Amino acid sequence: MSETAAKLVYRFGDGIADGTAEMRDLLGGKGANLAEMCNLGLPVPPGFTVTTEVCTDYYENQQQYPATLGADVEAALEHVGKLVGSGFGEKECPLLVSVRSGSRASLPGMMDSVLNLGLNDETVEGLALRSGDRRFAYDSYRRFIQMYSDVVLGVDHFEFEDILESFKEDNDFSMDTDLSADDWAEVITRYKACVEQALETSFPQDVNEQLWGAIGAVFSSWHNQRAITYRRLHAIPDDWGTAVNIQAMVFGNMGDGSATGVAFTRNPSDGTKELFGEFLVNAQGEDVVAGIRTPQNITERAREAAGSNAPSLERLMPEVFTQFKAIYEKLEGHYRDMQDVEFTIQEGKLWMLQTRAGKRTAKAALKIAVDMASEGLIDERDAVVRVDPASLDQLLHPTLDPDAEREILASGLPASPGAACGEVVFDSDEAEKLSGQGHQVVLVRVETSPEDIHGMHAAQGILTTRGGMTSHAAVVARGMGRPCVSGAGGIDIDYSAETLRAAGVEIKKGDLVTIDGSTGQVMKGRVATIQPELSGDFGILMGWADKVRRLGVRANADTPADAAAAREFGAEGIGLCRTEHMFFDADRILAVRQMILAENEAGRRDALEKILPMQRKDFTELFEIMHGLPVTIRLLDPPLHEFLPHGDDEIEHVANAIGVEPARLKRRVSELQEFNPMLGHRGCRLAITYPEIYEMQARAILEAAIDAGVSTGKPVMPEIMVPLIATKAEFDMIAARIDAMAEKVRKERSADVGYITGTMIELPRAVLKAGEIANSAEFFSFGTNDLTQTAFGISRDDSAKFLAEYTAKGILEVDPFISLDIEGVGELVRIGVERGRETRPDIKLGICGEHGGDPASIAFCEEVELDYVSCSPFRVPIARLAAAQSSIARNERENAAE
Amino acid sequence: MSETAAKLVYRFGDGIADGTAEMRDLLGGKGANLAEMCNLGLPVPPGFTVTTEVCTDYYENQQQYPATLGADVEAALEHVGKLVGSGFGEKECPLLVSVRSGSRASLPGMMDSVLNLGLNDETVEGLALRSGDRRFAYDSYRRFIQMYSDVVLGVDHFEFEDILESFKEDNDFSMDTDLSADDWAEVITRYKACVEQALETSFPQDVNEQLWGAIGAVFSSWHNQRAITYRRLHAIPDDWGTAVNIQAMVFGNMGDGSATGVAFTRNPSDGTKELFGEFLVNAQGEDVVAGIRTPQNITERAREAAGSNAPSLERLMPEVFTQFKAIYEKLEGHYRDMQDVEFTIQEGKLWMLQTRAGKRTAKAALKIAVDMASEGLIDERDAVVRVDPASLDQLLHPTLDPDAEREILASGLPASPGAACGEVVFDSDEAEKLSGQGHQVVLVRVETSPEDIHGMHAAQGILTTRGGMTSHAAVVARGMGRPCVSGAGGIDIDYSAETLRAAGVEIKKGDLVTIDGSTGQVMKGRVATIQPELSGDFGILMGWADKVRRLGVRANADTPADAAAAREFGAEGIGLCRTEHMFFDADRILAVRQMILAENEAGRRDALEKILPMQRKDFTELFEIMHGLPVTIRLLDPPLHEFLPHGDDEIEHVANAIGVEPARLKRRVSELQEFNPMLGHRGCRLAITYPEIYEMQARAILEAAIDAGVSTGKPVMPEIMVPLIATKAEFDMIAARIDAMAEKVRKERSADVGYITGTMIELPRAVLKAGEIANSAEFFSFGTNDLTQTAFGISRDDSAKFLAEYTAKGILEVDPFISLDIEGVGELVRIGVERGRETRPDIKLGICGEHGGDPASIAFCEEVELDYVSCSPFRVPIARLAAAQSSIARNERENAAE
């Protein structure tokens, strides 16, 4: 920039602007929108923007401003003065300005604004004269000194508040309004003394010194620690820089003809198309935010609805209101989105200070997007892009009433969204019993195991004190759609006393607690919740999303109930049916245990023979519900010890039930115990040792496929998935057994048996050998949970203890078990995809880790062109929308590249 | 081959041969050596070799022989007949031949040989006439029928043994020599009936049918299951094929002027340069092997040494002996290696049947290699290549006397080499106590933990029933040089009864057992052992190895004793000093526990303050012993719970000792408990949470470096290694703390503080991000133990249960924790090396996993050009030799490529 004569300063005002909304990179968001409003002919106080390039240049050149900047700023200021009929530093008719930062992306931690700049001991008298309100002038001056000293000079604002407080005490004043102009003048004297003491120099009286001080402070704040950290975390380049906006002040506090307010062009809570906003008469913008006085409604309708006596703007200043209504319609039409605007009325004249896209709830976002598309303001693709997929969670689960009071006991991980309230129980059997008696319960456990499934089903919500986002409790709860808080380490459970302690409070069995699985909070007693309500808009938007997305969306579903929920939410198949949960049903766990305790293959086969008809029934039901949609079934994965009881009492009980010596059962339990079960004798390793287990499962799947094909009239083509493959040899050995079983079933049933066999890619070695494995495997499903565990060497169940610290310290941006670690684990997925496709170009590729329901991860899946993602049933809508947005983004990228 | 007119049959005999020793690929090892002996002018029974290409062609062409093969074989047979004055199938003077397989590599499971082929009901009479010994002729015929029926026709040899047994019973014969010619004729009749019954066709009388049957059988055996499996496991291509050797029979059993024997050109047990061999008068080769008669010595000296009365060959047939002596000298000189030869003397004439490189003990290999180089027979590089590095283990540890009787109780993993015998103890304290009283003990535990270190030190050997090759017991035992068998799952330990049960035997505390850590065997009672003896040859060979190797060799050493051993074995530095073992010393474990139990950072710092001087002393000693050689120190790695006691009694005991409530200690133990500690809160993650731990360690290292630099006069430049890095941010955060501490120490001590900071690369994510990490890290040490665990998703401690099955079923060739999985984990190492070097071309690269002492893995390290390998002190000589061989192999490859 220093070489070319780039424009350093962009002016706006009086219906003309040098910039436009498109110049966000150069002018920052605020500057670009001010220019745009100006170009739209809206009443914007005149001003100018120092570009982001000046900031970049400043830092590249030892913090020197470009040579011509001084002259350009001076000329622009003169121009502004001309437009408003005043002059910067002029005694009689002083021009006052605001100085605000404004970068390309909104960036917390940067200097916000300095108002009333241009006041000094002389110009304050000019302002008094011109406004006819000496008290207003001195109040403005003291505000300026306080603000400037704080953000530019670095004198803490508490110092000024202390001075004001003691002045009020000394004079027995209770409110600021009790102070007269002379009182403020006295306060100002003390303020200036305070500055002089702190800085050993007096408060600047030179208005140019004031201005350049403020510009420098904006630039400096680009490099303060908070801004740097925020940029690093959000991958915002340092060299974007910030712009500085300098704008003539307008005053909403110049008497009863003045006012200031904020408004949304639609209702940000529910999306209703109505002007929604508030204002205060005779006030500055900061007063609205401060919440000292109750703001008034803008429209009559809103006032009536609120039952307020304070007059609306519509009634109080009908002309201004009409003008404002026209402006907000123009703005929304122009920006084609709901706007959040700030305005000031100075002595009856309306000024627009800011416009930007308004924040909104999920419900509002949905309605606004669908409405705007119906109104023709945007098209369907725009509507799809406008809704944050993650926010849909709010629509699918009960949420806490934001106005309800909460006594927070502890915080854990937001493991499964939704709020739930119930009586505390510490035991799954009891949860089931009480629930059967009509009680609402929250199951509280240190951790859950597959033996708790019935209790989790019976409970309103689940709370654990150990385990991460993908612990057993979390995964199962999400699958069931039960709210769950996991890993709430601040809670101490005493099972024998049936109590828990947290935050110094003791909660007994039967006491009420409320958990919020969307935030991880655990609260004492009942906190009011709001039930979800799925509007027609939801279905409409999902329909539009489905039209544009390329990625298939399947669900992880293990039970008929899961499968039904999955279809209801629009899943196009099952991407992961975990068969282990089926082994825990009360009527079959005995046979499973007999199998594990068998001394030899014959004994195991006997026990498996008993399980076969039940497994077949499971699969038949699942296939019938899915009605021809693809179903991927993962063969048994967990280590066998998960199916055995632990603890002496339980062992004794189970041993009696299956008729073996407790000592023998105990020995087997101890034999099967593992140091690191996640890396132990599980997955396909079980089938290498006990091939008969997978043979039984293959038979059950294939026979069920035949049966369901007949009952539904839709042929079923199951996808049989082998877990935890590390070598092609493992896969081949198991696939050969499956093929042999298929041949057997084909002959026995004289039926066509169609199926494909594939594998999870969930170990780094499988990724590297994907090219070889694809010679045999017909599909890959990336198991990104285990892949994340092995790539990072982090157990998801143990990670809660330290991963929070990792994200807090900025070592990791997000928990890699929640959102795929794209540069690490993502590279593994990429390698697996490339090598797999090289061998078998039409190989079916999906993902079935928890990441399948995370929008950022879905965008990555689109980028590497997977065929589908699979996630918990309740996340299917999120995945559908995220997939659609990923498709759109990719098309745009590709079009841009052409 | 079918297209070009390649030579199908290579003849040899009478001092001329078509082939040479170089034609091993075409003629197989046996055929090539027969040709070579012939060319050397040695007396070899004439014959010919059907090439390996015929075999390949046969399988490529639906098992059809090449068209001209029949004629070629016929002509070759005729030529052989001419040389020995007989004819194939001729009644009066029949040519008998042996048919043997012979491939490029020796291949167990293939057809070995058919002798006496050419005999039938007519030719047997001719043989009787010609030999003048009818009994010999009929004995030869029945041997032929039995052998041919077994290996060519597939009639089990037991059938023939049964017939012979019942014939002898019927006739009250006790020995084979009791049978007359007519008796044998009767046995032959029964043999032929047996064949006819089994095959529904009679035993072939046509000698050509016999011959082609045998040739076909050799080819078929190339594709039998055992051969296929062996080839797959040893990466031998199927298309190498096998040759067939057809050779005129000579007979060592034609009376007292005949004999047969085997000999080594040097002593295969100790390498002494002396003719070492045995022979039997009037016998066939199989009789020597069968061991029915006691063979006689070949030389007089050997006979005297053995105190034998049976005359030596030297005495018995002095002329033949002189001729044989000349031949063996010629052979050894020609092949420049110790030879294993087979010979037959037929009626006073010496025939050489085979020569090949002789198998030898490690001791012999070493002596022979050094001697031959001194003799000028080979050069130093040849000598280095001649010794198998893995075999050096035999020289460094006590071994079981091979002649001692053993009652094997169980088998486990060969976790740390060497044999040990002692009284069984089940408790480490007791092991220490008894050892202090002069007992020799073997410590037997289900598994060991760091609290067993003193017991392991005190014991002669360690036996565990759980855990793999890299379990705690295995790693620590190897480091200490203690023999160890781990994961002996067949043993049941009852701690309370202080007994173990295995193979139906109960062993009580105090009973003797012997373990062999080189094979994994566990034996009852005392089995005699042989103590190692390091000869001067060892040092000479190591010196030669050091001259040619490129890779540095360091040791993994944690204690002064380890370090001293490492230097003694020639380590060039320490590649891995694990600091955790230092934390377990009785005088500091209390402070460590206080640190873990501290409620806040200040409490932790207090405890660390107590540990600091002890850590500093550890490092000072280590640096002093290493005397300026590089030392890599790994900062604390294991999860903190490893340092806390388990079990109520122990907890109570410890709680009292450090003055806290047992309940609090128990709670902390339970808080720190992890599902998968291997993937838990360990390594650099500890330092993210508790930075003060690494700060203390960094201070101890740096201060010790200054102190040792002063005391030794050699400046110390410690290499500080951060474990378990997954992201660059972790490394940077920790490196910054180390640098800050260095600055502090520099000021406090006014001394130069030199050090470099690097990281373990032991997680797949670290591999992928190696390029980034190398921006900060000055060295990488590949932690291939953890890398193997995470790449495969297999916990090394839990893998014993199923990995044995994996190798048995051929899914994995070798346990990847023993020898690096080159195609999987190796690719990760390769990626890490490439990316690291791309960022920092001079980055120091090493390996410190258990693989650093494995010859195959070392070859890989040479290939990817690491700077050094690091291994247990006792494996340092192995690594030095393997590294030298890798350098030589690489040079040869590169020269060949030029």
PDB file of C-alpha atoms in Angstrom, chain A residues 232 447 466-467 492 641 667 670-682 684-691 724 726-727 729-730 733 737 763-766 768-769 772 789-799 801-802 805-806 809-812 821 823-825 827-828 831 835, chain B residues 447 466-467 492 641 667 670-682 684-691 724 726-727 729-730 733 737 763-766 768-769 772 789-799 801-802 805-806 809-812 821-825 827-828 831 835:
ATOM      1  CA  ARG A 232      -5.985 -17.492  16.834  1.00  0.00           C
ATOM      2  CA  GLU A 447     -20.775 -44.009  35.154  1.00  0.00           C
ATOM      3  CA  ARG A 466     -17.363 -39.562  35.190  1.00  0.00           C
ATOM      4  CA  GLY A 467     -16.899 -40.031  31.434  1.00  0.00           C
ATOM      5  CA  ASP A 492     -19.731 -36.816  44.904  1.00  0.00           C
ATOM      6  CA  HIS A 641     -15.995 -58.702  29.995  1.00  0.00           C
ATOM      7  CA  ARG A 667     -12.003 -66.397  37.674  1.00  0.00           C
ATOM      8  CA  SER A 670     -10.669 -61.693  36.276  1.00  0.00           C
ATOM      9  CA  GLU A 671      -9.167 -63.491  33.266  1.00  0.00           C
ATOM     10  CA  LEU A 672     -11.051 -61.207  30.912  1.00  0.00           C
ATOM     11  CA  GLN A 673     -10.155 -58.053  32.811  1.00  0.00           C
ATOM     12  CA  GLU A 674      -8.031 -55.664  30.755  1.00  0.00           C
ATOM     13  CA  PHE A 675      -5.716 -52.764  31.478  1.00  0.00           C
ATOM     14  CA  ASN A 676      -6.949 -50.774  28.495  1.00  0.00           C
ATOM     15  CA  PRO A 677     -10.169 -52.339  27.267  1.00  0.00           C
ATOM     16  CA  MET A 678     -10.444 -49.792  24.472  1.00  0.00           C
ATOM     17  CA  LEU A 679      -7.273 -51.311  23.015  1.00  0.00           C
ATOM     18  CA  GLY A 680      -8.052 -54.846  24.047  1.00  0.00           C
ATOM     19  CA  HIS A 681      -9.634 -58.063  22.914  1.00  0.00           C
ATOM     20  CA  ARG A 682     -12.592 -56.580  21.070  1.00  0.00           C
ATOM     21  CA  CYS A 684     -12.889 -58.392  14.906  1.00  0.00           C
ATOM     22  CA  ARG A 685     -10.299 -59.768  17.313  1.00  0.00           C
ATOM     23  CA  LEU A 686     -13.156 -61.557  19.065  1.00  0.00           C
ATOM     24  CA  ALA A 687     -14.032 -63.224  15.792  1.00  0.00           C
ATOM     25  CA  ILE A 688     -10.481 -64.317  15.135  1.00  0.00           C
ATOM     26  CA  THR A 689     -10.570 -66.101  18.493  1.00  0.00           C
ATOM     27  CA  TYR A 690     -14.252 -67.161  18.463  1.00  0.00           C
ATOM     28  CA  PRO A 691     -15.401 -67.230  14.823  1.00  0.00           C
ATOM     29  CA  LEU A 724     -11.696 -52.717  14.357  1.00  0.00           C
ATOM     30  CA  ALA A 726      -6.149 -53.343  11.335  1.00  0.00           C
ATOM     31  CA  THR A 727      -5.040 -55.756   8.598  1.00  0.00           C
ATOM     32  CA  ALA A 729      -5.888 -60.634   6.640  1.00  0.00           C
ATOM     33  CA  GLU A 730      -8.338 -60.156   9.504  1.00  0.00           C
ATOM     34  CA  MET A 733     -10.612 -64.421   7.323  1.00  0.00           C
ATOM     35  CA  ARG A 737     -16.775 -67.121   7.135  1.00  0.00           C
ATOM     36  CA  LEU A 763      -7.559 -47.426  13.381  1.00  0.00           C
ATOM     37  CA  PRO A 764      -4.633 -45.501  11.879  1.00  0.00           C
ATOM     38  CA  ARG A 765      -3.200 -48.723  10.507  1.00  0.00           C
ATOM     39  CA  ALA A 766      -6.444 -49.474   8.687  1.00  0.00           C
ATOM     40  CA  LEU A 768      -2.743 -46.660   5.875  1.00  0.00           C
ATOM     41  CA  LYS A 769      -3.719 -50.087   4.531  1.00  0.00           C
ATOM     42  CA  GLU A 772      -5.255 -53.174   0.385  1.00  0.00           C
ATOM     43  CA  GLN A 789      -8.864 -41.793  20.254  1.00  0.00           C
ATOM     44  CA  THR A 790      -6.018 -43.548  18.521  1.00  0.00           C
ATOM     45  CA  ALA A 791      -4.706 -40.569  16.554  1.00  0.00           C
ATOM     46  CA  PHE A 792      -4.524 -38.432  19.689  1.00  0.00           C
ATOM     47  CA  GLY A 793      -3.826 -41.309  22.047  1.00  0.00           C
ATOM     48  CA  ILE A 794      -6.702 -40.059  24.188  1.00  0.00           C
ATOM     49  CA  SER A 795      -9.428 -42.180  25.710  1.00  0.00           C
ATOM     50  CA  ARG A 796     -12.716 -40.394  25.230  1.00  0.00           C
ATOM     51  CA  ASP A 797     -13.941 -41.628  28.588  1.00  0.00           C
ATOM     52  CA  ASP A 798     -10.937 -40.259  30.418  1.00  0.00           C
ATOM     53  CA  SER A 799     -10.545 -37.064  28.473  1.00  0.00           C
ATOM     54  CA  LYS A 801     -10.417 -34.410  33.101  1.00  0.00           C
ATOM     55  CA  PHE A 802      -7.966 -32.567  30.909  1.00  0.00           C
ATOM     56  CA  GLU A 805      -8.200 -27.349  30.141  1.00  0.00           C
ATOM     57  CA  TYR A 806      -6.937 -27.873  26.592  1.00  0.00           C
ATOM     58  CA  LYS A 809      -5.907 -22.728  27.211  1.00  0.00           C
ATOM     59  CA  GLY A 810      -6.427 -22.607  23.474  1.00  0.00           C
ATOM     60  CA  ILE A 811      -4.322 -25.725  22.769  1.00  0.00           C
ATOM     61  CA  LEU A 812      -7.328 -27.191  21.032  1.00  0.00           C
ATOM     62  CA  ASP A 821      -9.962 -32.566  14.199  1.00  0.00           C
ATOM     63  CA  GLU A 823      -5.949 -31.276  10.236  1.00  0.00           C
ATOM     64  CA  GLY A 824      -5.044 -34.428  12.136  1.00  0.00           C
ATOM     65  CA  VAL A 825      -7.807 -37.024  12.175  1.00  0.00           C
ATOM     66  CA  GLU A 827      -5.903 -36.169   7.202  1.00  0.00           C
ATOM     67  CA  LEU A 828      -6.315 -39.795   8.205  1.00  0.00           C
ATOM     68  CA  ILE A 831      -5.788 -40.839   3.237  1.00  0.00           C
ATOM     69  CA  ARG A 835      -6.412 -45.136  -0.959  1.00  0.00           C
TER      70      ARG A 835
ATOM     71  CA  GLU B 447       1.527 -58.439  36.861  1.00  0.00           C
ATOM     72  CA  ARG B 466      -0.477 -61.362  32.507  1.00  0.00           C
ATOM     73  CA  GLY B 467       0.987 -58.678  30.196  1.00  0.00           C
ATOM     74  CA  ASP B 492      -3.015 -69.646  38.188  1.00  0.00           C
ATOM     75  CA  HIS B 641      -2.405 -42.824  39.804  1.00  0.00           C
ATOM     76  CA  ARG B 667     -11.081 -40.432  47.088  1.00  0.00           C
ATOM     77  CA  SER B 670     -10.638 -43.112  42.807  1.00  0.00           C
ATOM     78  CA  GLU B 671     -10.692 -39.668  41.159  1.00  0.00           C
ATOM     79  CA  LEU B 672      -7.480 -40.461  39.324  1.00  0.00           C
ATOM     80  CA  GLN B 673      -8.627 -43.919  38.253  1.00  0.00           C
ATOM     81  CA  GLU B 674      -8.927 -44.245  34.485  1.00  0.00           C
ATOM     82  CA  PHE B 675     -10.713 -46.552  32.090  1.00  0.00           C
ATOM     83  CA  ASN B 676      -7.794 -46.636  29.687  1.00  0.00           C
ATOM     84  CA  PRO B 677      -4.748 -45.271  31.446  1.00  0.00           C
ATOM     85  CA  MET B 678      -2.634 -45.742  28.343  1.00  0.00           C
ATOM     86  CA  LEU B 679      -4.812 -43.116  26.666  1.00  0.00           C
ATOM     87  CA  GLY B 680      -5.344 -41.040  29.751  1.00  0.00           C
ATOM     88  CA  HIS B 681      -4.010 -38.106  31.688  1.00  0.00           C
ATOM     89  CA  ARG B 682      -0.309 -38.732  31.185  1.00  0.00           C
ATOM     90  CA  CYS B 684       2.769 -33.811  28.434  1.00  0.00           C
ATOM     91  CA  ARG B 685      -0.888 -33.630  29.445  1.00  0.00           C
ATOM     92  CA  LEU B 686       0.291 -33.711  33.052  1.00  0.00           C
ATOM     93  CA  ALA B 687       2.401 -30.654  32.375  1.00  0.00           C
ATOM     94  CA  ILE B 688      -0.457 -28.774  30.785  1.00  0.00           C
ATOM     95  CA  THR B 689      -2.419 -29.308  33.993  1.00  0.00           C
ATOM     96  CA  TYR B 690       0.481 -29.117  36.462  1.00  0.00           C
ATOM     97  CA  PRO B 691       3.299 -27.159  34.768  1.00  0.00           C
ATOM     98  CA  LEU B 724       3.080 -37.789  24.207  1.00  0.00           C
ATOM     99  CA  ALA B 726      -0.155 -34.545  19.809  1.00  0.00           C
ATOM    100  CA  THR B 727      -0.126 -30.854  18.885  1.00  0.00           C
ATOM    101  CA  ALA B 729       0.699 -25.985  20.896  1.00  0.00           C
ATOM    102  CA  GLU B 730       1.387 -28.463  23.692  1.00  0.00           C
ATOM    103  CA  MET B 733       3.625 -24.204  25.925  1.00  0.00           C
ATOM    104  CA  ARG B 737       8.405 -23.050  30.516  1.00  0.00           C
ATOM    105  CA  LEU B 763       1.056 -40.697  18.421  1.00  0.00           C
ATOM    106  CA  PRO B 764      -0.289 -40.822  14.868  1.00  0.00           C
ATOM    107  CA  ARG B 765      -1.374 -37.219  15.122  1.00  0.00           C
ATOM    108  CA  ALA B 766       2.147 -36.155  16.058  1.00  0.00           C
ATOM    109  CA  LEU B 768       0.972 -36.098  10.737  1.00  0.00           C
ATOM    110  CA  LYS B 769       1.861 -32.777  12.347  1.00  0.00           C
ATOM    111  CA  GLU B 772       4.712 -28.202  12.285  1.00  0.00           C
ATOM    112  CA  GLN B 789      -0.337 -49.386  20.221  1.00  0.00           C
ATOM    113  CA  THR B 790      -2.172 -46.484  18.679  1.00  0.00           C
ATOM    114  CA  ALA B 791      -1.733 -47.479  15.039  1.00  0.00           C
ATOM    115  CA  PHE B 792      -3.099 -50.958  15.716  1.00  0.00           C
ATOM    116  CA  GLY B 793      -5.411 -49.910  18.523  1.00  0.00           C
ATOM    117  CA  ILE B 794      -3.875 -52.652  20.622  1.00  0.00           C
ATOM    118  CA  SER B 795      -2.742 -52.320  24.214  1.00  0.00           C
ATOM    119  CA  ARG B 796       0.576 -54.052  24.547  1.00  0.00           C
ATOM    120  CA  ASP B 797      -0.321 -55.216  28.030  1.00  0.00           C
ATOM    121  CA  ASP B 798      -3.543 -56.836  26.889  1.00  0.00           C
ATOM    122  CA  SER B 799      -2.314 -58.186  23.598  1.00  0.00           C
ATOM    123  CA  LYS B 801      -4.301 -62.935  24.952  1.00  0.00           C
ATOM    124  CA  PHE B 802      -4.899 -62.718  21.255  1.00  0.00           C
ATOM    125  CA  GLU B 805      -3.380 -66.461  17.872  1.00  0.00           C
ATOM    126  CA  TYR B 806      -2.724 -63.773  15.279  1.00  0.00           C
ATOM    127  CA  LYS B 809      -2.983 -68.035  12.173  1.00  0.00           C
ATOM    128  CA  GLY B 810      -0.603 -66.073  10.000  1.00  0.00           C
ATOM    129  CA  ILE B 811      -2.578 -62.803  10.264  1.00  0.00           C
ATOM    130  CA  LEU B 812       0.576 -61.174  11.524  1.00  0.00           C
ATOM    131  CA  ASP B 821       5.346 -53.438  11.598  1.00  0.00           C
ATOM    132  CA  ILE B 822       7.128 -51.907   8.668  1.00  0.00           C
ATOM    133  CA  GLU B 823       4.217 -51.469   6.293  1.00  0.00           C
ATOM    134  CA  GLY B 824       1.919 -49.872   8.871  1.00  0.00           C
ATOM    135  CA  VAL B 825       3.764 -48.331  11.791  1.00  0.00           C
ATOM    136  CA  GLU B 827       4.851 -45.794   7.156  1.00  0.00           C
ATOM    137  CA  LEU B 828       4.025 -43.552  10.097  1.00  0.00           C
ATOM    138  CA  ILE B 831       5.940 -39.771   7.251  1.00  0.00           C
ATOM    139  CA  ARG B 835       7.809 -34.035   7.386  1.00  0.00           C
TER     140      ARG B 835
END
